[in-house]
PDB file of C-alpha atoms and ligand atoms in Angstrom:
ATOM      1  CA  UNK A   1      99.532  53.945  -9.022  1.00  0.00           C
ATOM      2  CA  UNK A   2     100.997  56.891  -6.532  1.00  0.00           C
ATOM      3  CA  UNK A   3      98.049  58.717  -4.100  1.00  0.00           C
ATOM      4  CA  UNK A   4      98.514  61.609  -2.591  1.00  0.00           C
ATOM      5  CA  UNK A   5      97.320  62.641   0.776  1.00  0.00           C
ATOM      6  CA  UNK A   6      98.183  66.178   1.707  1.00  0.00           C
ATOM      7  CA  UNK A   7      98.288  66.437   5.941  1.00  0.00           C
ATOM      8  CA  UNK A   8      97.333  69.891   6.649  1.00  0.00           C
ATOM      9  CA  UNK A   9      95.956  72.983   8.508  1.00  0.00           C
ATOM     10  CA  UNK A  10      93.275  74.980   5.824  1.00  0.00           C
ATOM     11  CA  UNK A  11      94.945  78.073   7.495  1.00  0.00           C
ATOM     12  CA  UNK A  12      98.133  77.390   6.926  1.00  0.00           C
ATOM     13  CA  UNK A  13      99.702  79.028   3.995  1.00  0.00           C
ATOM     14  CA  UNK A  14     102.716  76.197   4.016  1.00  0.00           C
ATOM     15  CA  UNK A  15      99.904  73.720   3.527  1.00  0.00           C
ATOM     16  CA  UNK A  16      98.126  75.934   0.458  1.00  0.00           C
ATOM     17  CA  UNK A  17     101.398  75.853  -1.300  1.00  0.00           C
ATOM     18  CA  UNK A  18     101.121  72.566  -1.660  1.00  0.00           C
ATOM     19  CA  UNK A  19      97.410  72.488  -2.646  1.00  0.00           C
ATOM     20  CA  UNK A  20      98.469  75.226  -5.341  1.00  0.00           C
ATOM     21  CA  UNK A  21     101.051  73.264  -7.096  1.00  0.00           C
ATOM     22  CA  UNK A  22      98.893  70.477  -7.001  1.00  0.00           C
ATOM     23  CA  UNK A  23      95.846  72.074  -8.416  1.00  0.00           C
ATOM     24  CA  UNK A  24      98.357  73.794 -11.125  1.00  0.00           C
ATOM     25  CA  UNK A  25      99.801  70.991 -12.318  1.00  0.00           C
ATOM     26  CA  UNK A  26      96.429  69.064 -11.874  1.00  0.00           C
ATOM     27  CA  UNK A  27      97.321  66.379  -9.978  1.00  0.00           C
ATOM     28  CA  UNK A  28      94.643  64.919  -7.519  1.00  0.00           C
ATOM     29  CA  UNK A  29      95.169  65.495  -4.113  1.00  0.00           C
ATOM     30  CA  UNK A  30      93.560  63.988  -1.050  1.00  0.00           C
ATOM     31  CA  UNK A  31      93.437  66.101   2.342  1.00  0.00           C
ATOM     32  CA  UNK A  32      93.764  64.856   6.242  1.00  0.00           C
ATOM     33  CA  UNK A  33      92.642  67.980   8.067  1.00  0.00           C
ATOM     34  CA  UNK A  34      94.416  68.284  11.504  1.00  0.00           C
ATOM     35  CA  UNK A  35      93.547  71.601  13.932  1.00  0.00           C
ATOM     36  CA  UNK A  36      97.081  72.800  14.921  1.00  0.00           C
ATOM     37  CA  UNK A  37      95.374  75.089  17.566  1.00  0.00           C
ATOM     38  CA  UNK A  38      94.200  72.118  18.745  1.00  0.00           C
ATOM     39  CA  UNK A  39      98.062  70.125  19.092  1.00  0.00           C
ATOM     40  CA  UNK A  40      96.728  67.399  16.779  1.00  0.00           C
ATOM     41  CA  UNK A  41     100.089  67.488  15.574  1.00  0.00           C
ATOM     42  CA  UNK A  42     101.699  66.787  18.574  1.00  0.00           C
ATOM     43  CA  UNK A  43     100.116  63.503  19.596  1.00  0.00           C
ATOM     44  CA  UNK A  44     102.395  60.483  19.837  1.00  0.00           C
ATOM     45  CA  UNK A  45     100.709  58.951  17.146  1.00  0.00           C
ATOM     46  CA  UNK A  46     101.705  61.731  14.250  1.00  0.00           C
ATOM     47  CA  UNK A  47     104.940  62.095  15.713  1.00  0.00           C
ATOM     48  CA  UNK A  48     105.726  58.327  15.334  1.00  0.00           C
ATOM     49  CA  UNK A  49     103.492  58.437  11.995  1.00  0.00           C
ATOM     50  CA  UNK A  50     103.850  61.255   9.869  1.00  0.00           C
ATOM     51  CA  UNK A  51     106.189  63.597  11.185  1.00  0.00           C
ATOM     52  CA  UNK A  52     108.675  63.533  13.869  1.00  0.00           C
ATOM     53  CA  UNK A  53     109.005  67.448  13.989  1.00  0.00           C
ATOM     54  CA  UNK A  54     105.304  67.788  15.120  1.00  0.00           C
ATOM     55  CA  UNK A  55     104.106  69.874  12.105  1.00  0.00           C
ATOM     56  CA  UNK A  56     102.054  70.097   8.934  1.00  0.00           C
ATOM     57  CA  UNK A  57     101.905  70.285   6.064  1.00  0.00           C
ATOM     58  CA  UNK A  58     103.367  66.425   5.531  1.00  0.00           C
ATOM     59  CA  UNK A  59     102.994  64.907   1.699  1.00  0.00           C
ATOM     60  CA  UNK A  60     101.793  61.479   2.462  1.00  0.00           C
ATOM     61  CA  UNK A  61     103.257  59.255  -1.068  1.00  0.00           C
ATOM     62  CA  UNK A  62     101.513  56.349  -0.853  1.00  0.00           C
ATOM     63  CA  UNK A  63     103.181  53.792  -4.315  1.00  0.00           C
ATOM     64  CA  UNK A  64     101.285  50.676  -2.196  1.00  0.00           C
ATOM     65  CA  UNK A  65     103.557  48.463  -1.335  1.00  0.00           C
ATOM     66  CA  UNK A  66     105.364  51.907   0.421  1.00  0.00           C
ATOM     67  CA  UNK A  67     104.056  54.406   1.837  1.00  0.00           C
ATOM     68  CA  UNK A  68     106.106  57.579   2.972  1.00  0.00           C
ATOM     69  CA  UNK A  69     105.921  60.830   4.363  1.00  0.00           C
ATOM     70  CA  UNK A  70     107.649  64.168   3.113  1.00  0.00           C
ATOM     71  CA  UNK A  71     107.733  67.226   5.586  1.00  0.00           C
ATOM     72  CA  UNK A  72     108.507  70.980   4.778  1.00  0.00           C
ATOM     73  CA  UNK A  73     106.515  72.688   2.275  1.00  0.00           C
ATOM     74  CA  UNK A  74     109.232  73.869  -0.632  1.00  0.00           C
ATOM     75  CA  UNK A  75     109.954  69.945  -0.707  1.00  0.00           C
ATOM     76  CA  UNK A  76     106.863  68.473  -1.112  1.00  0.00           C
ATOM     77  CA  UNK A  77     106.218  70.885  -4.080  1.00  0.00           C
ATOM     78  CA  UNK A  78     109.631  70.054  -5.855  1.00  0.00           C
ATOM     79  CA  UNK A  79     108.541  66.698  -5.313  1.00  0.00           C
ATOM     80  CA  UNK A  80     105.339  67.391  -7.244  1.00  0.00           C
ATOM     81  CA  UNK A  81     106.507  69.709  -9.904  1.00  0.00           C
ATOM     82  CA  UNK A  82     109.524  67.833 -10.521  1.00  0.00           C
ATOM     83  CA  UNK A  83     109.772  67.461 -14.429  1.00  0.00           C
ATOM     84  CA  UNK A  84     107.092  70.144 -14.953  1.00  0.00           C
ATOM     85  CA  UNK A  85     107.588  73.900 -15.749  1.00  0.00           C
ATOM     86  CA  UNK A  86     106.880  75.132 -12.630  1.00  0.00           C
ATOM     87  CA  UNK A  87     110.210  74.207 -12.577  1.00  0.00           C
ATOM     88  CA  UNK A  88     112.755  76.056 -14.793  1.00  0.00           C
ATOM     89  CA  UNK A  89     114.646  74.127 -17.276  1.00  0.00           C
ATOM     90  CA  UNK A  90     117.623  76.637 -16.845  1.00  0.00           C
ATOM     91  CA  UNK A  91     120.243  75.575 -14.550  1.00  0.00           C
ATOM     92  CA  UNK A  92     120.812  79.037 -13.631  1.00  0.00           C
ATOM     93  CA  UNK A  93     117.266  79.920 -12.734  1.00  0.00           C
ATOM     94  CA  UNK A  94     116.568  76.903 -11.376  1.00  0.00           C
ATOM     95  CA  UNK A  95     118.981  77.790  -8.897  1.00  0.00           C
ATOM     96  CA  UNK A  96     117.843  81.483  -8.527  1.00  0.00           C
ATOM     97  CA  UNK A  97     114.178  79.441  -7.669  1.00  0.00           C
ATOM     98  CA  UNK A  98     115.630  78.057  -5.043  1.00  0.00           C
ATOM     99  CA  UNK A  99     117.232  81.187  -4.085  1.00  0.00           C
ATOM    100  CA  UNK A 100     114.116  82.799  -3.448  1.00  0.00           C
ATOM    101  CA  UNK A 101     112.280  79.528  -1.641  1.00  0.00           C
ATOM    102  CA  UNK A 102     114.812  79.595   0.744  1.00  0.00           C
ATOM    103  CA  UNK A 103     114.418  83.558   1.024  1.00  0.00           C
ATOM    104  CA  UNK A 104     110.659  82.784   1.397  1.00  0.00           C
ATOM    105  CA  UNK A 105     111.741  80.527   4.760  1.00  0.00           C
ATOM    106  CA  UNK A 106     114.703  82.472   6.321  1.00  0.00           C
ATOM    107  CA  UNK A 107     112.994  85.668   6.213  1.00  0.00           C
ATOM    108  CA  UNK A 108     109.689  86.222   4.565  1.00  0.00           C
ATOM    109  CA  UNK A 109     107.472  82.929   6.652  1.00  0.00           C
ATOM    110  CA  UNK A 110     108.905  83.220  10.079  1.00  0.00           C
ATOM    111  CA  UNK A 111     108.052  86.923  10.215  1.00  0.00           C
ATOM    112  CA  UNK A 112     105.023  87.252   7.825  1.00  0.00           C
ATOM    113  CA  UNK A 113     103.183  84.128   8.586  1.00  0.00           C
ATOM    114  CA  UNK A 114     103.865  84.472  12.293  1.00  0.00           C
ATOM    115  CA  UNK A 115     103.002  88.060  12.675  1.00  0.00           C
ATOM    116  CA  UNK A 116      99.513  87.086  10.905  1.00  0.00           C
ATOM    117  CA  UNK A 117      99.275  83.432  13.161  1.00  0.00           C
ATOM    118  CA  UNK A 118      99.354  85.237  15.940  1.00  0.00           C
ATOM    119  CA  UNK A 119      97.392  88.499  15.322  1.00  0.00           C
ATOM    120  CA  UNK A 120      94.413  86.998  13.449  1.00  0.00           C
ATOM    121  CA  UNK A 121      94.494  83.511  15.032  1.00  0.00           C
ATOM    122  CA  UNK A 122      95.565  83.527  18.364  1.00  0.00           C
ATOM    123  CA  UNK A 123      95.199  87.588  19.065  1.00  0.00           C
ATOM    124  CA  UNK A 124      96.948  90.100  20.181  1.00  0.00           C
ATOM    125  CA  UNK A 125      95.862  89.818  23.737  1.00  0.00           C
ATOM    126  CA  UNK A 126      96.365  86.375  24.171  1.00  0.00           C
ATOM    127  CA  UNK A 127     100.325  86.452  23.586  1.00  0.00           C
ATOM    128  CA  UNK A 128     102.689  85.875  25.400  1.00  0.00           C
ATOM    129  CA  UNK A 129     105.137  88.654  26.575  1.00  0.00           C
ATOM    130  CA  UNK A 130     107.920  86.779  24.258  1.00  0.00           C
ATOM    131  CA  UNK A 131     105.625  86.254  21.999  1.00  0.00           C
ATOM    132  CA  UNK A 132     104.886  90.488  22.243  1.00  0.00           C
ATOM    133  CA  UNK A 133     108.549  91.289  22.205  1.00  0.00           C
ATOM    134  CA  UNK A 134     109.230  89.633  18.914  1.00  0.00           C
ATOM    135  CA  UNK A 135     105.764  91.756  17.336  1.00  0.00           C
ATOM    136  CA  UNK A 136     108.214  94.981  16.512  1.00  0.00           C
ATOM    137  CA  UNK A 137     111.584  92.919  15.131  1.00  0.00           C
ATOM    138  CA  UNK A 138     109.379  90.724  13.264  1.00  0.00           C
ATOM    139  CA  UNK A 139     107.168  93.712  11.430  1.00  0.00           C
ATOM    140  CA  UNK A 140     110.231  95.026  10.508  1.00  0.00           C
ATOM    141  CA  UNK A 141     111.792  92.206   9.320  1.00  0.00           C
ATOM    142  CA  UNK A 142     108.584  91.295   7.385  1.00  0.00           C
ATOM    143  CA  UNK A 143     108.216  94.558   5.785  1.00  0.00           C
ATOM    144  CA  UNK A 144     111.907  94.924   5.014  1.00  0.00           C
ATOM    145  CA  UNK A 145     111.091  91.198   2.999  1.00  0.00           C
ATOM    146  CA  UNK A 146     107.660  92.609   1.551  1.00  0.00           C
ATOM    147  CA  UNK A 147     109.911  95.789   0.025  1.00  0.00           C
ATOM    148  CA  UNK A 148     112.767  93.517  -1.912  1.00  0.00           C
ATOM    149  CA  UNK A 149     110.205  91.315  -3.468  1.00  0.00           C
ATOM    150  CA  UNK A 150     108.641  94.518  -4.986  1.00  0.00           C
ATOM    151  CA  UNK A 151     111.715  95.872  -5.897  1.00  0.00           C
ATOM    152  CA  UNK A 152     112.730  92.815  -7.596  1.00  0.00           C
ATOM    153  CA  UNK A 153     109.742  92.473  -9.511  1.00  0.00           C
ATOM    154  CA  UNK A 154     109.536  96.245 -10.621  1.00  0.00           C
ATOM    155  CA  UNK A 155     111.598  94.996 -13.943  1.00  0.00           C
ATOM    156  CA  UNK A 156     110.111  91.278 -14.121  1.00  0.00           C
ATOM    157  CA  UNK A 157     106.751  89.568 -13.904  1.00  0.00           C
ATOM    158  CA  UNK A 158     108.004  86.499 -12.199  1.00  0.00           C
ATOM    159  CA  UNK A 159     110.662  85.656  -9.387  1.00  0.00           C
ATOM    160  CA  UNK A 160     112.745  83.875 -11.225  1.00  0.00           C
ATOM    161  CA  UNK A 161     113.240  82.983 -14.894  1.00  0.00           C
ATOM    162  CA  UNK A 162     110.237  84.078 -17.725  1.00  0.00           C
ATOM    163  CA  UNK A 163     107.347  82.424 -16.454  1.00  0.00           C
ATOM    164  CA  UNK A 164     105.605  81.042 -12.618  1.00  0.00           C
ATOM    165  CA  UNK A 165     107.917  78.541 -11.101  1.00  0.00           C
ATOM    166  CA  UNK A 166     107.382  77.277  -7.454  1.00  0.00           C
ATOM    167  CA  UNK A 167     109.406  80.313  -5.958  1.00  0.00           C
ATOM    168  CA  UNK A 168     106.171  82.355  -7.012  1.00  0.00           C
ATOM    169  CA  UNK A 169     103.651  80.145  -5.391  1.00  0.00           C
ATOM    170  CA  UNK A 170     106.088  79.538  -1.978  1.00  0.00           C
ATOM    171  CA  UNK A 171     106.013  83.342  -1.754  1.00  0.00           C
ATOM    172  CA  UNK A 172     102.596  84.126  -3.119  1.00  0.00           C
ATOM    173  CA  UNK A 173     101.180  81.809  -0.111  1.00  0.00           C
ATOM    174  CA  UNK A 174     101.804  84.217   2.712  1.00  0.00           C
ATOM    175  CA  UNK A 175     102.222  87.402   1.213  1.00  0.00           C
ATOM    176  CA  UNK A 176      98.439  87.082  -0.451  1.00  0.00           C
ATOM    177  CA  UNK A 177      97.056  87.275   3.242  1.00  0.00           C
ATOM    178  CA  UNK A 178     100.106  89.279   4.537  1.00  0.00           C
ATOM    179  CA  UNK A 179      97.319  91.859   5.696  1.00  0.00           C
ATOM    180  CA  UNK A 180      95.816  89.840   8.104  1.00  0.00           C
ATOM    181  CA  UNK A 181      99.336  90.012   9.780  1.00  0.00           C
ATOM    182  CA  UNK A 182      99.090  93.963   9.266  1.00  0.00           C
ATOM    183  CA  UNK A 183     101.403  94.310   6.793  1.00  0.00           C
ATOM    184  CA  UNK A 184     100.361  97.275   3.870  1.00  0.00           C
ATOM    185  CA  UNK A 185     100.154  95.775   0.696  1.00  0.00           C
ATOM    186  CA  UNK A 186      99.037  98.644  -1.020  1.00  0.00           C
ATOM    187  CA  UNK A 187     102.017 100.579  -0.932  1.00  0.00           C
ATOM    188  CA  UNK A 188     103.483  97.937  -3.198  1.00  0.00           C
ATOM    189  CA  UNK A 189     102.498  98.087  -6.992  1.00  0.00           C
ATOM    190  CA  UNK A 190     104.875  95.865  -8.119  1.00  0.00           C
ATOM    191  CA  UNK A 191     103.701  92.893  -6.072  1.00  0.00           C
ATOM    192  CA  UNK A 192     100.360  93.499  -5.802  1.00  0.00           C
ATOM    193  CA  UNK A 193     100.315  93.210  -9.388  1.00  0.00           C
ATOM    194  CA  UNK A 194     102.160  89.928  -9.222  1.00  0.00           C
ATOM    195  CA  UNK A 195      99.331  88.837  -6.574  1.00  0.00           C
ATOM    196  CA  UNK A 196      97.501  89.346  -9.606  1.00  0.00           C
ATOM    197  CA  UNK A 197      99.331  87.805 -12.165  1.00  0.00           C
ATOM    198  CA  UNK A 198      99.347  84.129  -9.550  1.00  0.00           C
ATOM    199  CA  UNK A 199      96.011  84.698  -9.103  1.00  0.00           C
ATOM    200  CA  UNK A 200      95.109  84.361 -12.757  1.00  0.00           C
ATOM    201  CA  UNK A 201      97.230  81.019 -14.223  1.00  0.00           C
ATOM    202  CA  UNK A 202      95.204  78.364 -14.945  1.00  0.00           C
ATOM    203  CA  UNK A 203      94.308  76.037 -12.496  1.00  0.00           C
ATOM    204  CA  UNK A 204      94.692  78.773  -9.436  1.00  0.00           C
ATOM    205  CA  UNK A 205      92.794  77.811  -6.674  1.00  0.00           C
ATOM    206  CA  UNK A 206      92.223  80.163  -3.237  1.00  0.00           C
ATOM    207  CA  UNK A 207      93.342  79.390  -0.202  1.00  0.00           C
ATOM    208  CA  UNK A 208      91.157  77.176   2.424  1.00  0.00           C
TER     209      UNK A 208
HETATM  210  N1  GSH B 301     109.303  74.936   7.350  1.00  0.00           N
HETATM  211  C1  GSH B 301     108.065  74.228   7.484  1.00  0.00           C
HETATM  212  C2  GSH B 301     107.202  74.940   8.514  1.00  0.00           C
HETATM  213  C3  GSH B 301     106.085  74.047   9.044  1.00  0.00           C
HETATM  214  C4  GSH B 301     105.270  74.755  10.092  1.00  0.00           C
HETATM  215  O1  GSH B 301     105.752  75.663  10.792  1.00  0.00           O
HETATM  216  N2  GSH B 301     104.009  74.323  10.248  1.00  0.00           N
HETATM  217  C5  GSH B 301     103.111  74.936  11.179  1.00  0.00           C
HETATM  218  C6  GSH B 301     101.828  75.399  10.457  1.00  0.00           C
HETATM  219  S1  GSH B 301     102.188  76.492   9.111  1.00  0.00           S
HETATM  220  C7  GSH B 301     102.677  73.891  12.220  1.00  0.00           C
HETATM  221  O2  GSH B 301     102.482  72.751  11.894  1.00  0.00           O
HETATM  222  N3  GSH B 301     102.513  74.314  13.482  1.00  0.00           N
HETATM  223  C8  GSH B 301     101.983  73.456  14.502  1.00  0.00           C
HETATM  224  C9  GSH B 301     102.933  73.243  15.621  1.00  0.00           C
HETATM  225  O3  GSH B 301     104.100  73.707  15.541  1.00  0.00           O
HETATM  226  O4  GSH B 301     102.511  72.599  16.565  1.00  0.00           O
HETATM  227  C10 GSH B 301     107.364  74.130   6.122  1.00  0.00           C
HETATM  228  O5  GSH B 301     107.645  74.970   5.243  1.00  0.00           O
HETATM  229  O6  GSH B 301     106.562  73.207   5.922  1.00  0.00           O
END
């Protein structure tokens, strides 16, 4: 029998992703809570342990007489929904899924998930001045992200192919709780009725 220990941060949205797919495809999960605040991912023992790159969330795949360790969010949920329809059987929109996870890393994560790290978890005044000279490139960059997912999905009710795939629950993670990072939401019908739309599938659970 497989277990499946999820290493993770309740406020990290990389982390939820994982917890979403899981709870979607309802597939028990068990959690190690680590407090990245804190640097508990940073001690010698996770880097030799779970992940060499110092960061959660890690999918801990445990078949007994093996146990491994899978970093980086968008894989540990193909590894979950692989075989499922949260993965499209279409080779073309399987593809255009993975299209839009790697969108959801290169320029939707580092600039909406930062912006709201560091303004509702660390605050403002406890930057640093790099840290405060990336604040105006990155809002930018996040709302220029935020405006071509609602654009896209102004003729379609899901990112890619007919129905929820995991490009839809990599992006919903971060842009649900985009407004703790200051970014306007409700200037964008489109995707704030696609919040909706995640929000409602069976299984769903919230973040935390
Ligand atoms: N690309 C990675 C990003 C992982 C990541 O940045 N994790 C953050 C939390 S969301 C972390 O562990 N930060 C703690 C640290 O860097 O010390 C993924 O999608 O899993």
């Amino acid at each position: 029998m497989t277990r499946l220990t999820l290493h993770e941060d309740p406020l990290s949205g990389n982390c939820y992703k994982i917890r979403l797919t899981a709870a979607l495809l309802g597939l028990p999960l068990a959690l190690r809570q680590y407090d990245i605040r804190a640097g508990e991912t940073r001690t010698p023992a996770f880097l030799a342990e779970v992940n060499a790159n110092g960061r959660i969330p890690v999918l801990e795949i445990d078949e007994g007489e093996e146990r491994r360790f899978l970093p980086e969010s968008n894989a540990a949920c193909w590894y979950l929904a692989d075989g499922s329809a949260l993965i499209p059987a279409d080779r073309f929109d399987r593809a255009d899924m993975l299209r839009w996870m790697f969108f959801e890393q290169y320029n939707h994560e580092p600039n909406v998930a930062t912006l709201r790290f560091w303004l509702t978890y660390i605050g403002e005044a406890n930057l640093t001045d790099q840290q405060r000279a990336l604040l105006a490139p990155k809002r930018a960059a996040g709302e220029e992200a935020l405006q071509l997912m609602d654009q896209h999905l102004a003729t379609r009710d899901w990112f890619a192919g007919n129905s929820a795939s995991l490009a839809d629950i990599a992006l919903y993670a971060y842009t649900h709780v985009a407004e703790e990072g200051g970014f306007a939401l409700g200037e964008r019908p489109h995707l704030t009725r696609w919040l909706g739309r995640v929000a409602a599938l069976p299984g769903y659970v919230p973040m935390g």
